[in-house]
Structure formats: structure tokens, C-alpha cells
Amino acid sequence: MQLSLCNEVLMPMSLEDQCAFARAAGYDGLEIAPFTLAEDPREITGRQAGEIRKIVEWSGMRVTSLHWLAMAPKGISITALDAETQSTTRDVLIRVVDLAAELGASTLVHGSPQQRRLDENPSRQRTTAVDHFSALGAHAHALGLTYCIEAINAKECNFINRLEQVEAIIAEAQAPGLKLMLDVSHAAQEESASLADIAERYWRSGNLAHIQLNAINRQGPGQSDDLEGRDGIVDLIDRLAAIGYDGVLAMEPFVYVPDGPGCATRAIGYVRGIIDTLT
């Protein structure tokens, strides 16, 4: 299992400083949010992407994945019904897929809850989103990448809240590059089965391609205030080791305690400690 850090956790550090910090802390790579690189990913040239990749790889790490794909530029949405926004959204996200390939990533994670909301015409908006996912999954597959759809808890988003809904979207889109991913906090709030059982089910079916670790309270892994242990990270990692999961575990806290660097350091220590007990 490769341990990656979502790079926005270390903002406003420069990319060079992010890499140095993450490498020293023990991470294998970075999961990059495109909005941390430019206000519009279409502004990043292939040459600039190559330079970004060199910075990361010269530090001894790699870009494992991209996430927060639809955060920039402002105004894009996979559920927008007007032709102009649909066209801009498609152009931006196709460029993000290309950027992932140029950076050497293997996976993209589509969460971005505010850029996929349903409102005036849910049926048409769902169809529009499926069309986007179909095109993006096909494009990712052509480049040897995987495009993951993330289930977001119902408090934050009103579209695609559970993993079974991701399955339905993937089946409808029929694009070979589409897979699902498991975000601990979202799944702990929405799923009834244990996260360990969920991960094993989707891994064995070939549908699970990525995992993000955080606590149910949106802090870093190991910082949960949930006394019922619903996020079950220890059991999850134990099961992942048992079934031979060899993908990425990306640390994605949203609430940084005591701060971004401190949260990132605590997360890697906690997860490495769990993995060490299994070997």
C-alpha cells in the first residue's frame, strides 16, 4: 500500500516545500488538487506539467492521484443544464485527465460536491452527469488512467451519497475507465456495513481503485471523536492487507488539528503504526 498526502493540507507551502515536508514525514507521494496549481487547469501547459512532475519526482516521491477536480475555474458543474457551462465543464475536466497523465498519476477522484448538485430538474441533471462521467471515463481509459467517482455524505451533497449509487452510475455510463473509491468519513456516515467488509467486497469485484483516509469528524485518521468507532480504520487497514490491496491510501483531512503540517504528520504516524503491526 502506498501512502499519499492530499497536497492542499500543506498550503500555502510551495510545491517544493510540500514535497520536502511530505517525504521527510514518510509519505510515498502526493494527491494533488489542480486548484493548488492554477486557477484554471487549462492554463497549465504540457511543459509546465512536466516541470511539476520533475519537482515531485526529484524529491523521491510521485504524484499518485488527483482530486478536487471541479473546484476551478469557478462556475463549472457536471449537473449544469445550460450548453455553455456543460461545454466548459467538459473541456476543463478533459484537461484535468490529460494533466493527470502528464504528472504521472494513475487515478483521479471526482468528489467536488458543490459542483454536482441537483436542483431544478434532477432527472435531466443526472443524465447530464452520467454523460460527463462516460466521456471522462473513456478518456481516462484511453490514457491508461482510472477515473473514480466518490460518494459524498448527504449532509454535504444531494447527489451520489452511497457506493451503490456510484455502482449504478458506472453501470449506466459504461466507460471502462470508471471505478469507485472509498472515503472513510463519507462511507462511515452513509453505509450500514463495516468499511472493512465494503472494501473487501468492492476490491474482489474489481471496482475499488482508491481509498482516502480521514476520521468521521473530518479530521485526520486517528483523530476521531466517534466513540462507536464507525470509521473502523484499524479494521479496514487490517482487511486491506489480508486481501492484498496494493493501491493508494491518501490522507485527506478537512479539519486540520493542530494545523495542516501537524495533522499530516500525525496521520502518517498513525497509519504507518497500524501497518507496522501487521508485518
PDB file of C-alpha atoms in Angstrom:
ATOM      1  CA  MET A   1       0.000   0.000   0.000  1.00  0.00           C
ATOM      2  CA  GLN A   2       1.302   3.438  -0.938  1.00  0.00           C
ATOM      3  CA  LEU A   3       0.677   6.327   1.441  1.00  0.00           C
ATOM      4  CA  SER A   4      -0.117   9.652  -0.162  1.00  0.00           C
ATOM      5  CA  LEU A   5      -0.939  13.103   1.197  1.00  0.00           C
ATOM      6  CA  CYS A   6      -3.521  15.433  -0.302  1.00  0.00           C
ATOM      7  CA  ASN A   7      -1.370  18.444  -1.033  1.00  0.00           C
ATOM      8  CA  GLU A   8      -3.866  21.172  -0.098  1.00  0.00           C
ATOM      9  CA  VAL A   9      -3.273  20.145   3.530  1.00  0.00           C
ATOM     10  CA  LEU A  10       0.137  21.823   3.305  1.00  0.00           C
ATOM     11  CA  MET A  11      -0.949  25.016   1.574  1.00  0.00           C
ATOM     12  CA  PRO A  12       0.326  27.732   1.363  1.00  0.00           C
ATOM     13  CA  MET A  13       3.687  25.957   1.180  1.00  0.00           C
ATOM     14  CA  SER A  14       5.320  25.935  -2.242  1.00  0.00           C
ATOM     15  CA  LEU A  15       5.205  22.635  -4.104  1.00  0.00           C
ATOM     16  CA  GLU A  16       8.911  22.140  -3.409  1.00  0.00           C
ATOM     17  CA  ASP A  17       8.350  22.609   0.316  1.00  0.00           C
ATOM     18  CA  GLN A  18       5.279  20.353   0.262  1.00  0.00           C
ATOM     19  CA  CYS A  19       7.357  17.591  -1.294  1.00  0.00           C
ATOM     20  CA  ALA A  20      10.232  18.015   1.148  1.00  0.00           C
ATOM     21  CA  PHE A  21       7.893  18.006   4.133  1.00  0.00           C
ATOM     22  CA  ALA A  22       5.838  15.024   2.977  1.00  0.00           C
ATOM     23  CA  ARG A  23       8.907  12.987   2.073  1.00  0.00           C
ATOM     24  CA  ALA A  24      10.539  13.682   5.436  1.00  0.00           C
ATOM     25  CA  ALA A  25       7.309  12.688   7.202  1.00  0.00           C
ATOM     26  CA  GLY A  26       7.312   9.320   5.417  1.00  0.00           C
ATOM     27  CA  TYR A  27       4.822   9.722   2.581  1.00  0.00           C
ATOM     28  CA  ASP A  28       5.289   7.960  -0.753  1.00  0.00           C
ATOM     29  CA  GLY A  29       3.524  10.561  -2.856  1.00  0.00           C
ATOM     30  CA  LEU A  30       1.118  13.454  -3.210  1.00  0.00           C
ATOM     31  CA  GLU A  31      -2.523  13.502  -4.246  1.00  0.00           C
ATOM     32  CA  ILE A  32      -2.744  16.863  -5.974  1.00  0.00           C
ATOM     33  CA  ALA A  33      -5.728  19.199  -6.157  1.00  0.00           C
ATOM     34  CA  PRO A  34      -5.451  21.029  -9.511  1.00  0.00           C
ATOM     35  CA  PHE A  35      -6.697  24.294  -7.984  1.00  0.00           C
ATOM     36  CA  THR A  36      -3.451  24.434  -5.979  1.00  0.00           C
ATOM     37  CA  LEU A  37      -1.511  24.613  -9.252  1.00  0.00           C
ATOM     38  CA  ALA A  38      -3.554  27.142 -11.245  1.00  0.00           C
ATOM     39  CA  GLU A  39      -6.883  28.976 -11.214  1.00  0.00           C
ATOM     40  CA  ASP A  40      -7.764  27.083 -14.389  1.00  0.00           C
ATOM     41  CA  PRO A  41      -6.082  23.753 -15.256  1.00  0.00           C
ATOM     42  CA  ARG A  42      -6.348  24.655 -18.937  1.00  0.00           C
ATOM     43  CA  GLU A  43      -3.689  27.282 -18.270  1.00  0.00           C
ATOM     44  CA  ILE A  44      -1.130  24.600 -17.347  1.00  0.00           C
ATOM     45  CA  THR A  45       0.879  23.692 -20.427  1.00  0.00           C
ATOM     46  CA  GLY A  46       2.351  20.281 -21.048  1.00  0.00           C
ATOM     47  CA  ARG A  47       5.806  21.714 -20.415  1.00  0.00           C
ATOM     48  CA  GLN A  48       4.718  23.189 -17.080  1.00  0.00           C
ATOM     49  CA  ALA A  49       3.155  19.872 -16.094  1.00  0.00           C
ATOM     50  CA  GLY A  50       6.462  18.190 -16.869  1.00  0.00           C
ATOM     51  CA  GLU A  51       8.268  20.626 -14.588  1.00  0.00           C
ATOM     52  CA  ILE A  52       5.764  19.977 -11.788  1.00  0.00           C
ATOM     53  CA  ARG A  53       6.301  16.240 -12.203  1.00  0.00           C
ATOM     54  CA  LYS A  54      10.073  16.697 -12.008  1.00  0.00           C
ATOM     55  CA  ILE A  55       9.770  18.644  -8.763  1.00  0.00           C
ATOM     56  CA  VAL A  56       7.786  15.829  -7.163  1.00  0.00           C
ATOM     57  CA  GLU A  57       9.930  13.002  -8.507  1.00  0.00           C
ATOM     58  CA  TRP A  58      13.222  14.708  -7.685  1.00  0.00           C
ATOM     59  CA  SER A  59      12.057  14.716  -4.061  1.00  0.00           C
ATOM     60  CA  GLY A  60      11.815  10.934  -4.157  1.00  0.00           C
ATOM     61  CA  MET A  61       8.035  10.797  -4.398  1.00  0.00           C
ATOM     62  CA  ARG A  62       5.440  10.671  -7.162  1.00  0.00           C
ATOM     63  CA  VAL A  63       2.053  12.141  -7.969  1.00  0.00           C
ATOM     64  CA  THR A  64      -0.237   9.245  -7.078  1.00  0.00           C
ATOM     65  CA  SER A  65      -3.561  10.837  -7.941  1.00  0.00           C
ATOM     66  CA  LEU A  66      -5.600  14.000  -8.475  1.00  0.00           C
ATOM     67  CA  HIS A  67      -8.716  15.094  -6.574  1.00  0.00           C
ATOM     68  CA  TRP A  68     -10.959  18.158  -6.099  1.00  0.00           C
ATOM     69  CA  LEU A  69     -11.193  18.032  -9.880  1.00  0.00           C
ATOM     70  CA  ALA A  70     -14.027  20.535 -10.413  1.00  0.00           C
ATOM     71  CA  MET A  71     -13.073  23.220  -7.898  1.00  0.00           C
ATOM     72  CA  ALA A  72     -11.627  25.545 -10.524  1.00  0.00           C
ATOM     73  CA  PRO A  73     -12.387  27.524 -12.539  1.00  0.00           C
ATOM     74  CA  LYS A  74     -15.394  28.886 -10.714  1.00  0.00           C
ATOM     75  CA  GLY A  75     -18.802  28.093 -12.161  1.00  0.00           C
ATOM     76  CA  ILE A  76     -18.286  24.656 -13.684  1.00  0.00           C
ATOM     77  CA  SER A  77     -20.645  21.825 -12.753  1.00  0.00           C
ATOM     78  CA  ILE A  78     -21.374  18.346 -14.074  1.00  0.00           C
ATOM     79  CA  THR A  79     -25.093  18.893 -13.398  1.00  0.00           C
ATOM     80  CA  ALA A  80     -25.463  22.275 -15.124  1.00  0.00           C
ATOM     81  CA  LEU A  81     -28.064  22.233 -17.891  1.00  0.00           C
ATOM     82  CA  ASP A  82     -27.036  25.248 -19.959  1.00  0.00           C
ATOM     83  CA  ALA A  83     -24.930  24.436 -23.008  1.00  0.00           C
ATOM     84  CA  GLU A  84     -22.138  26.896 -22.258  1.00  0.00           C
ATOM     85  CA  THR A  85     -21.455  25.560 -18.746  1.00  0.00           C
ATOM     86  CA  GLN A  86     -21.706  21.989 -19.971  1.00  0.00           C
ATOM     87  CA  SER A  87     -19.112  22.665 -22.669  1.00  0.00           C
ATOM     88  CA  THR A  88     -16.748  24.490 -20.308  1.00  0.00           C
ATOM     89  CA  THR A  89     -17.081  21.774 -17.674  1.00  0.00           C
ATOM     90  CA  ARG A  90     -16.271  19.049 -20.187  1.00  0.00           C
ATOM     91  CA  ASP A  91     -13.271  20.964 -21.537  1.00  0.00           C
ATOM     92  CA  VAL A  92     -11.885  21.599 -18.056  1.00  0.00           C
ATOM     93  CA  LEU A  93     -12.277  18.026 -16.858  1.00  0.00           C
ATOM     94  CA  ILE A  94     -10.830  16.533 -20.040  1.00  0.00           C
ATOM     95  CA  ARG A  95      -7.828  18.794 -19.469  1.00  0.00           C
ATOM     96  CA  VAL A  96      -7.621  17.565 -15.859  1.00  0.00           C
ATOM     97  CA  VAL A  97      -7.459  13.973 -17.116  1.00  0.00           C
ATOM     98  CA  ASP A  98      -4.683  14.948 -19.513  1.00  0.00           C
ATOM     99  CA  LEU A  99      -2.906  16.726 -16.664  1.00  0.00           C
ATOM    100  CA  ALA A 100      -3.069  13.597 -14.525  1.00  0.00           C
ATOM    101  CA  ALA A 101      -1.333  11.642 -17.278  1.00  0.00           C
ATOM    102  CA  GLU A 102       1.322  14.346 -17.687  1.00  0.00           C
ATOM    103  CA  LEU A 103       2.012  14.338 -13.948  1.00  0.00           C
ATOM    104  CA  GLY A 104       2.394  10.554 -13.858  1.00  0.00           C
ATOM    105  CA  ALA A 105      -0.699   9.924 -11.736  1.00  0.00           C
ATOM    106  CA  SER A 106      -2.706   6.739 -12.117  1.00  0.00           C
ATOM    107  CA  THR A 107      -6.029   7.780 -10.596  1.00  0.00           C
ATOM    108  CA  LEU A 108      -8.437  10.719 -10.496  1.00  0.00           C
ATOM    109  CA  VAL A 109     -11.039  11.147  -7.753  1.00  0.00           C
ATOM    110  CA  HIS A 110     -14.219  13.046  -8.627  1.00  0.00           C
ATOM    111  CA  GLY A 111     -15.795  14.418  -5.476  1.00  0.00           C
ATOM    112  CA  SER A 112     -16.418  18.191  -5.693  1.00  0.00           C
ATOM    113  CA  PRO A 113     -19.866  18.162  -4.017  1.00  0.00           C
ATOM    114  CA  GLN A 114     -20.828  21.767  -4.773  1.00  0.00           C
ATOM    115  CA  GLN A 115     -20.147  21.228  -8.466  1.00  0.00           C
ATOM    116  CA  ARG A 116     -22.578  18.336  -8.827  1.00  0.00           C
ATOM    117  CA  ARG A 117     -25.729  19.366  -7.014  1.00  0.00           C
ATOM    118  CA  LEU A 118     -29.259  18.560  -8.190  1.00  0.00           C
ATOM    119  CA  ASP A 119     -31.877  21.303  -8.122  1.00  0.00           C
ATOM    120  CA  GLU A 120     -34.381  22.400 -10.781  1.00  0.00           C
ATOM    121  CA  ASN A 121     -34.514  19.250 -12.921  1.00  0.00           C
ATOM    122  CA  PRO A 122     -32.936  16.266 -11.146  1.00  0.00           C
ATOM    123  CA  SER A 123     -33.659  13.721 -13.882  1.00  0.00           C
ATOM    124  CA  ARG A 124     -32.072  15.778 -16.663  1.00  0.00           C
ATOM    125  CA  GLN A 125     -29.208  16.776 -14.392  1.00  0.00           C
ATOM    126  CA  ARG A 126     -28.467  13.151 -13.534  1.00  0.00           C
ATOM    127  CA  THR A 127     -28.431  12.276 -17.240  1.00  0.00           C
ATOM    128  CA  THR A 128     -26.046  15.164 -17.895  1.00  0.00           C
ATOM    129  CA  ALA A 129     -23.717  13.973 -15.137  1.00  0.00           C
ATOM    130  CA  VAL A 130     -23.733  10.425 -16.489  1.00  0.00           C
ATOM    131  CA  ASP A 131     -22.821  11.758 -19.933  1.00  0.00           C
ATOM    132  CA  HIS A 132     -19.866  13.623 -18.428  1.00  0.00           C
ATOM    133  CA  PHE A 133     -18.726  10.574 -16.486  1.00  0.00           C
ATOM    134  CA  SER A 134     -18.990   8.399 -19.581  1.00  0.00           C
ATOM    135  CA  ALA A 135     -16.787  10.748 -21.607  1.00  0.00           C
ATOM    136  CA  LEU A 136     -14.294  11.251 -18.790  1.00  0.00           C
ATOM    137  CA  GLY A 137     -14.054   7.541 -18.015  1.00  0.00           C
ATOM    138  CA  ALA A 138     -13.453   6.734 -21.673  1.00  0.00           C
ATOM    139  CA  HIS A 139     -10.787   9.431 -21.980  1.00  0.00           C
ATOM    140  CA  ALA A 140      -9.054   8.279 -18.807  1.00  0.00           C
ATOM    141  CA  HIS A 141      -9.067   4.674 -20.017  1.00  0.00           C
ATOM    142  CA  ALA A 142      -7.502   5.703 -23.327  1.00  0.00           C
ATOM    143  CA  LEU A 143      -4.620   7.243 -21.349  1.00  0.00           C
ATOM    144  CA  GLY A 144      -4.231   4.247 -19.040  1.00  0.00           C
ATOM    145  CA  LEU A 145      -5.828   6.019 -16.077  1.00  0.00           C
ATOM    146  CA  THR A 146      -8.702   5.294 -13.715  1.00  0.00           C
ATOM    147  CA  TYR A 147     -11.433   7.866 -13.083  1.00  0.00           C
ATOM    148  CA  CYS A 148     -13.076   7.287  -9.688  1.00  0.00           C
ATOM    149  CA  ILE A 149     -16.463   8.605  -8.642  1.00  0.00           C
ATOM    150  CA  GLU A 150     -16.674   9.484  -4.954  1.00  0.00           C
ATOM    151  CA  ALA A 151     -19.805   9.027  -2.856  1.00  0.00           C
ATOM    152  CA  ILE A 152     -20.337  12.132  -0.694  1.00  0.00           C
ATOM    153  CA  ASN A 153     -22.394  12.141   2.501  1.00  0.00           C
ATOM    154  CA  ALA A 154     -25.912  13.554   2.268  1.00  0.00           C
ATOM    155  CA  LYS A 155     -25.150  16.491   4.574  1.00  0.00           C
ATOM    156  CA  GLU A 156     -22.698  17.873   2.039  1.00  0.00           C
ATOM    157  CA  CYS A 157     -24.234  16.825  -1.267  1.00  0.00           C
ATOM    158  CA  ASN A 158     -27.616  15.706  -2.614  1.00  0.00           C
ATOM    159  CA  PHE A 159     -26.290  13.546  -5.477  1.00  0.00           C
ATOM    160  CA  ILE A 160     -24.453  10.199  -5.221  1.00  0.00           C
ATOM    161  CA  ASN A 161     -24.279   9.617  -1.477  1.00  0.00           C
ATOM    162  CA  ARG A 162     -23.731   5.860  -1.257  1.00  0.00           C
ATOM    163  CA  LEU A 163     -21.473   3.409  -3.023  1.00  0.00           C
ATOM    164  CA  GLU A 164     -24.397   1.509  -4.523  1.00  0.00           C
ATOM    165  CA  GLN A 165     -25.344   4.744  -6.280  1.00  0.00           C
ATOM    166  CA  VAL A 166     -21.821   5.007  -7.663  1.00  0.00           C
ATOM    167  CA  GLU A 167     -22.205   1.447  -8.968  1.00  0.00           C
ATOM    168  CA  ALA A 168     -25.414   2.418 -10.731  1.00  0.00           C
ATOM    169  CA  ILE A 169     -23.800   5.454 -12.376  1.00  0.00           C
ATOM    170  CA  ILE A 170     -20.843   3.359 -13.553  1.00  0.00           C
ATOM    171  CA  ALA A 171     -23.152   0.697 -14.996  1.00  0.00           C
ATOM    172  CA  GLU A 172     -25.155   3.348 -16.820  1.00  0.00           C
ATOM    173  CA  ALA A 173     -22.126   5.258 -18.136  1.00  0.00           C
ATOM    174  CA  GLN A 174     -20.496   2.074 -19.492  1.00  0.00           C
ATOM    175  CA  ALA A 175     -16.995   3.540 -19.648  1.00  0.00           C
ATOM    176  CA  PRO A 176     -14.153   1.117 -18.856  1.00  0.00           C
ATOM    177  CA  GLY A 177     -12.087   3.749 -17.039  1.00  0.00           C
ATOM    178  CA  LEU A 178     -14.704   4.390 -14.335  1.00  0.00           C
ATOM    179  CA  LYS A 179     -14.276   2.872 -10.877  1.00  0.00           C
ATOM    180  CA  LEU A 180     -15.348   3.722  -7.365  1.00  0.00           C
ATOM    181  CA  MET A 181     -13.296   4.779  -4.373  1.00  0.00           C
ATOM    182  CA  LEU A 182     -13.810   4.640  -0.616  1.00  0.00           C
ATOM    183  CA  ASP A 183     -13.639   7.774   1.510  1.00  0.00           C
ATOM    184  CA  VAL A 184     -13.682   6.753   5.171  1.00  0.00           C
ATOM    185  CA  SER A 185     -15.580   9.725   6.563  1.00  0.00           C
ATOM    186  CA  HIS A 186     -18.293   9.748   3.899  1.00  0.00           C
ATOM    187  CA  ALA A 187     -18.766   5.987   3.964  1.00  0.00           C
ATOM    188  CA  ALA A 188     -18.851   5.862   7.773  1.00  0.00           C
ATOM    189  CA  GLN A 189     -21.760   8.302   7.689  1.00  0.00           C
ATOM    190  CA  GLU A 190     -23.735   6.645   4.888  1.00  0.00           C
ATOM    191  CA  GLU A 191     -23.033   2.903   4.741  1.00  0.00           C
ATOM    192  CA  SER A 192     -24.514   0.275   7.060  1.00  0.00           C
ATOM    193  CA  ALA A 193     -21.833  -2.406   6.587  1.00  0.00           C
ATOM    194  CA  SER A 194     -18.374  -2.139   8.097  1.00  0.00           C
ATOM    195  CA  LEU A 195     -15.800  -0.361   5.983  1.00  0.00           C
ATOM    196  CA  ALA A 196     -13.622  -3.468   6.050  1.00  0.00           C
ATOM    197  CA  ASP A 197     -16.427  -5.570   4.557  1.00  0.00           C
ATOM    198  CA  ILE A 198     -17.224  -2.874   1.990  1.00  0.00           C
ATOM    199  CA  ALA A 199     -13.606  -2.613   0.894  1.00  0.00           C
ATOM    200  CA  GLU A 200     -13.251  -6.367   0.528  1.00  0.00           C
ATOM    201  CA  ARG A 201     -16.460  -6.637  -1.492  1.00  0.00           C
ATOM    202  CA  TYR A 202     -15.517  -3.946  -3.983  1.00  0.00           C
ATOM    203  CA  TRP A 203     -11.865  -4.948  -4.194  1.00  0.00           C
ATOM    204  CA  ARG A 204     -12.740  -8.549  -5.011  1.00  0.00           C
ATOM    205  CA  SER A 205     -15.272  -7.394  -7.616  1.00  0.00           C
ATOM    206  CA  GLY A 206     -12.610  -5.253  -9.279  1.00  0.00           C
ATOM    207  CA  ASN A 207     -14.471  -1.992  -8.688  1.00  0.00           C
ATOM    208  CA  LEU A 208     -12.393  -0.426  -5.887  1.00  0.00           C
ATOM    209  CA  ALA A 209      -9.460   1.631  -7.143  1.00  0.00           C
ATOM    210  CA  HIS A 210      -8.608   4.142  -4.407  1.00  0.00           C
ATOM    211  CA  ILE A 211      -9.040   4.899  -0.706  1.00  0.00           C
ATOM    212  CA  GLN A 212      -8.967   8.180   1.205  1.00  0.00           C
ATOM    213  CA  LEU A 213      -8.343   8.049   4.939  1.00  0.00           C
ATOM    214  CA  ASN A 214      -9.802  10.550   7.379  1.00  0.00           C
ATOM    215  CA  ALA A 215     -11.933  10.435  10.507  1.00  0.00           C
ATOM    216  CA  ILE A 216     -15.712  10.558  10.689  1.00  0.00           C
ATOM    217  CA  ASN A 217     -15.354  14.048  12.209  1.00  0.00           C
ATOM    218  CA  ARG A 218     -13.367  15.124   9.076  1.00  0.00           C
ATOM    219  CA  GLN A 219     -10.079  15.360  10.950  1.00  0.00           C
ATOM    220  CA  GLY A 220      -7.118  13.127  10.124  1.00  0.00           C
ATOM    221  CA  PRO A 221      -7.148   9.352  10.579  1.00  0.00           C
ATOM    222  CA  GLY A 222      -6.786   8.524  14.255  1.00  0.00           C
ATOM    223  CA  GLN A 223      -8.301  11.824  15.376  1.00  0.00           C
ATOM    224  CA  SER A 224     -11.923  10.689  15.565  1.00  0.00           C
ATOM    225  CA  ASP A 225     -14.161  11.692  18.459  1.00  0.00           C
ATOM    226  CA  ASP A 226     -16.569   8.891  17.498  1.00  0.00           C
ATOM    227  CA  LEU A 227     -16.754   6.584  20.488  1.00  0.00           C
ATOM    228  CA  GLU A 228     -18.658   3.971  18.480  1.00  0.00           C
ATOM    229  CA  GLY A 229     -15.687   3.547  16.158  1.00  0.00           C
ATOM    230  CA  ARG A 230     -17.752   3.790  12.990  1.00  0.00           C
ATOM    231  CA  ASP A 231     -14.798   4.788  10.840  1.00  0.00           C
ATOM    232  CA  GLY A 232     -13.044   1.494  11.732  1.00  0.00           C
ATOM    233  CA  ILE A 233      -9.682   2.451  10.242  1.00  0.00           C
ATOM    234  CA  VAL A 234      -7.687  -0.203  12.105  1.00  0.00           C
ATOM    235  CA  ASP A 235     -10.008  -2.983  10.932  1.00  0.00           C
ATOM    236  CA  LEU A 236     -10.081  -1.509   7.438  1.00  0.00           C
ATOM    237  CA  ILE A 237      -6.299  -1.478   7.024  1.00  0.00           C
ATOM    238  CA  ASP A 238      -6.040  -4.956   8.526  1.00  0.00           C
ATOM    239  CA  ARG A 239      -8.551  -6.254   5.961  1.00  0.00           C
ATOM    240  CA  LEU A 240      -6.841  -4.419   3.104  1.00  0.00           C
ATOM    241  CA  ALA A 241      -3.585  -6.134   3.983  1.00  0.00           C
ATOM    242  CA  ALA A 242      -5.334  -9.510   4.173  1.00  0.00           C
ATOM    243  CA  ILE A 243      -6.928  -9.190   0.717  1.00  0.00           C
ATOM    244  CA  GLY A 244      -3.796  -7.888  -0.942  1.00  0.00           C
ATOM    245  CA  TYR A 245      -4.886  -4.309  -1.634  1.00  0.00           C
ATOM    246  CA  ASP A 246      -1.906  -2.677  -3.329  1.00  0.00           C
ATOM    247  CA  GLY A 247      -3.361   0.713  -4.164  1.00  0.00           C
ATOM    248  CA  VAL A 248      -3.062   4.136  -2.597  1.00  0.00           C
ATOM    249  CA  LEU A 249      -4.158   5.227   0.861  1.00  0.00           C
ATOM    250  CA  ALA A 250      -4.468   9.006   0.617  1.00  0.00           C
ATOM    251  CA  MET A 251      -4.685  11.112   3.774  1.00  0.00           C
ATOM    252  CA  GLU A 252      -7.451  13.670   3.255  1.00  0.00           C
ATOM    253  CA  PRO A 253      -8.373  15.554   6.418  1.00  0.00           C
ATOM    254  CA  PHE A 254     -10.634  18.574   6.113  1.00  0.00           C
ATOM    255  CA  VAL A 255     -10.247  19.890   9.648  1.00  0.00           C
ATOM    256  CA  TYR A 256      -6.572  20.388  10.450  1.00  0.00           C
ATOM    257  CA  VAL A 257      -5.714  19.837  14.115  1.00  0.00           C
ATOM    258  CA  PRO A 258      -3.463  21.367  15.292  1.00  0.00           C
ATOM    259  CA  ASP A 259      -2.693  22.665  11.770  1.00  0.00           C
ATOM    260  CA  GLY A 260      -2.025  21.264   8.298  1.00  0.00           C
ATOM    261  CA  PRO A 261       1.553  20.070   8.821  1.00  0.00           C
ATOM    262  CA  GLY A 262       0.775  18.764  12.316  1.00  0.00           C
ATOM    263  CA  CYS A 263      -2.280  16.884  11.053  1.00  0.00           C
ATOM    264  CA  ALA A 264      -0.296  15.400   8.138  1.00  0.00           C
ATOM    265  CA  THR A 265       2.474  14.228  10.476  1.00  0.00           C
ATOM    266  CA  ARG A 266       0.048  12.682  12.935  1.00  0.00           C
ATOM    267  CA  ALA A 267      -1.852  10.917  10.147  1.00  0.00           C
ATOM    268  CA  ILE A 268       1.208   9.232   8.646  1.00  0.00           C
ATOM    269  CA  GLY A 269       2.414   8.168  12.093  1.00  0.00           C
ATOM    270  CA  TYR A 270      -0.948   6.652  12.950  1.00  0.00           C
ATOM    271  CA  VAL A 271      -1.345   4.761   9.670  1.00  0.00           C
ATOM    272  CA  ARG A 272       2.278   3.610   9.491  1.00  0.00           C
ATOM    273  CA  GLY A 273       1.912   2.349  13.040  1.00  0.00           C
ATOM    274  CA  ILE A 274      -1.097   0.237  12.068  1.00  0.00           C
ATOM    275  CA  ILE A 275       0.673  -1.172   9.014  1.00  0.00           C
ATOM    276  CA  ASP A 276       3.799  -1.964  11.060  1.00  0.00           C
ATOM    277  CA  THR A 277       1.776  -4.106  13.456  1.00  0.00           C
ATOM    278  CA  LEU A 278       0.629  -6.218  10.516  1.00  0.00           C
ATOM    279  CA  THR A 279       4.121  -7.055   9.246  1.00  0.00           C
TER     280      THR A 279
END
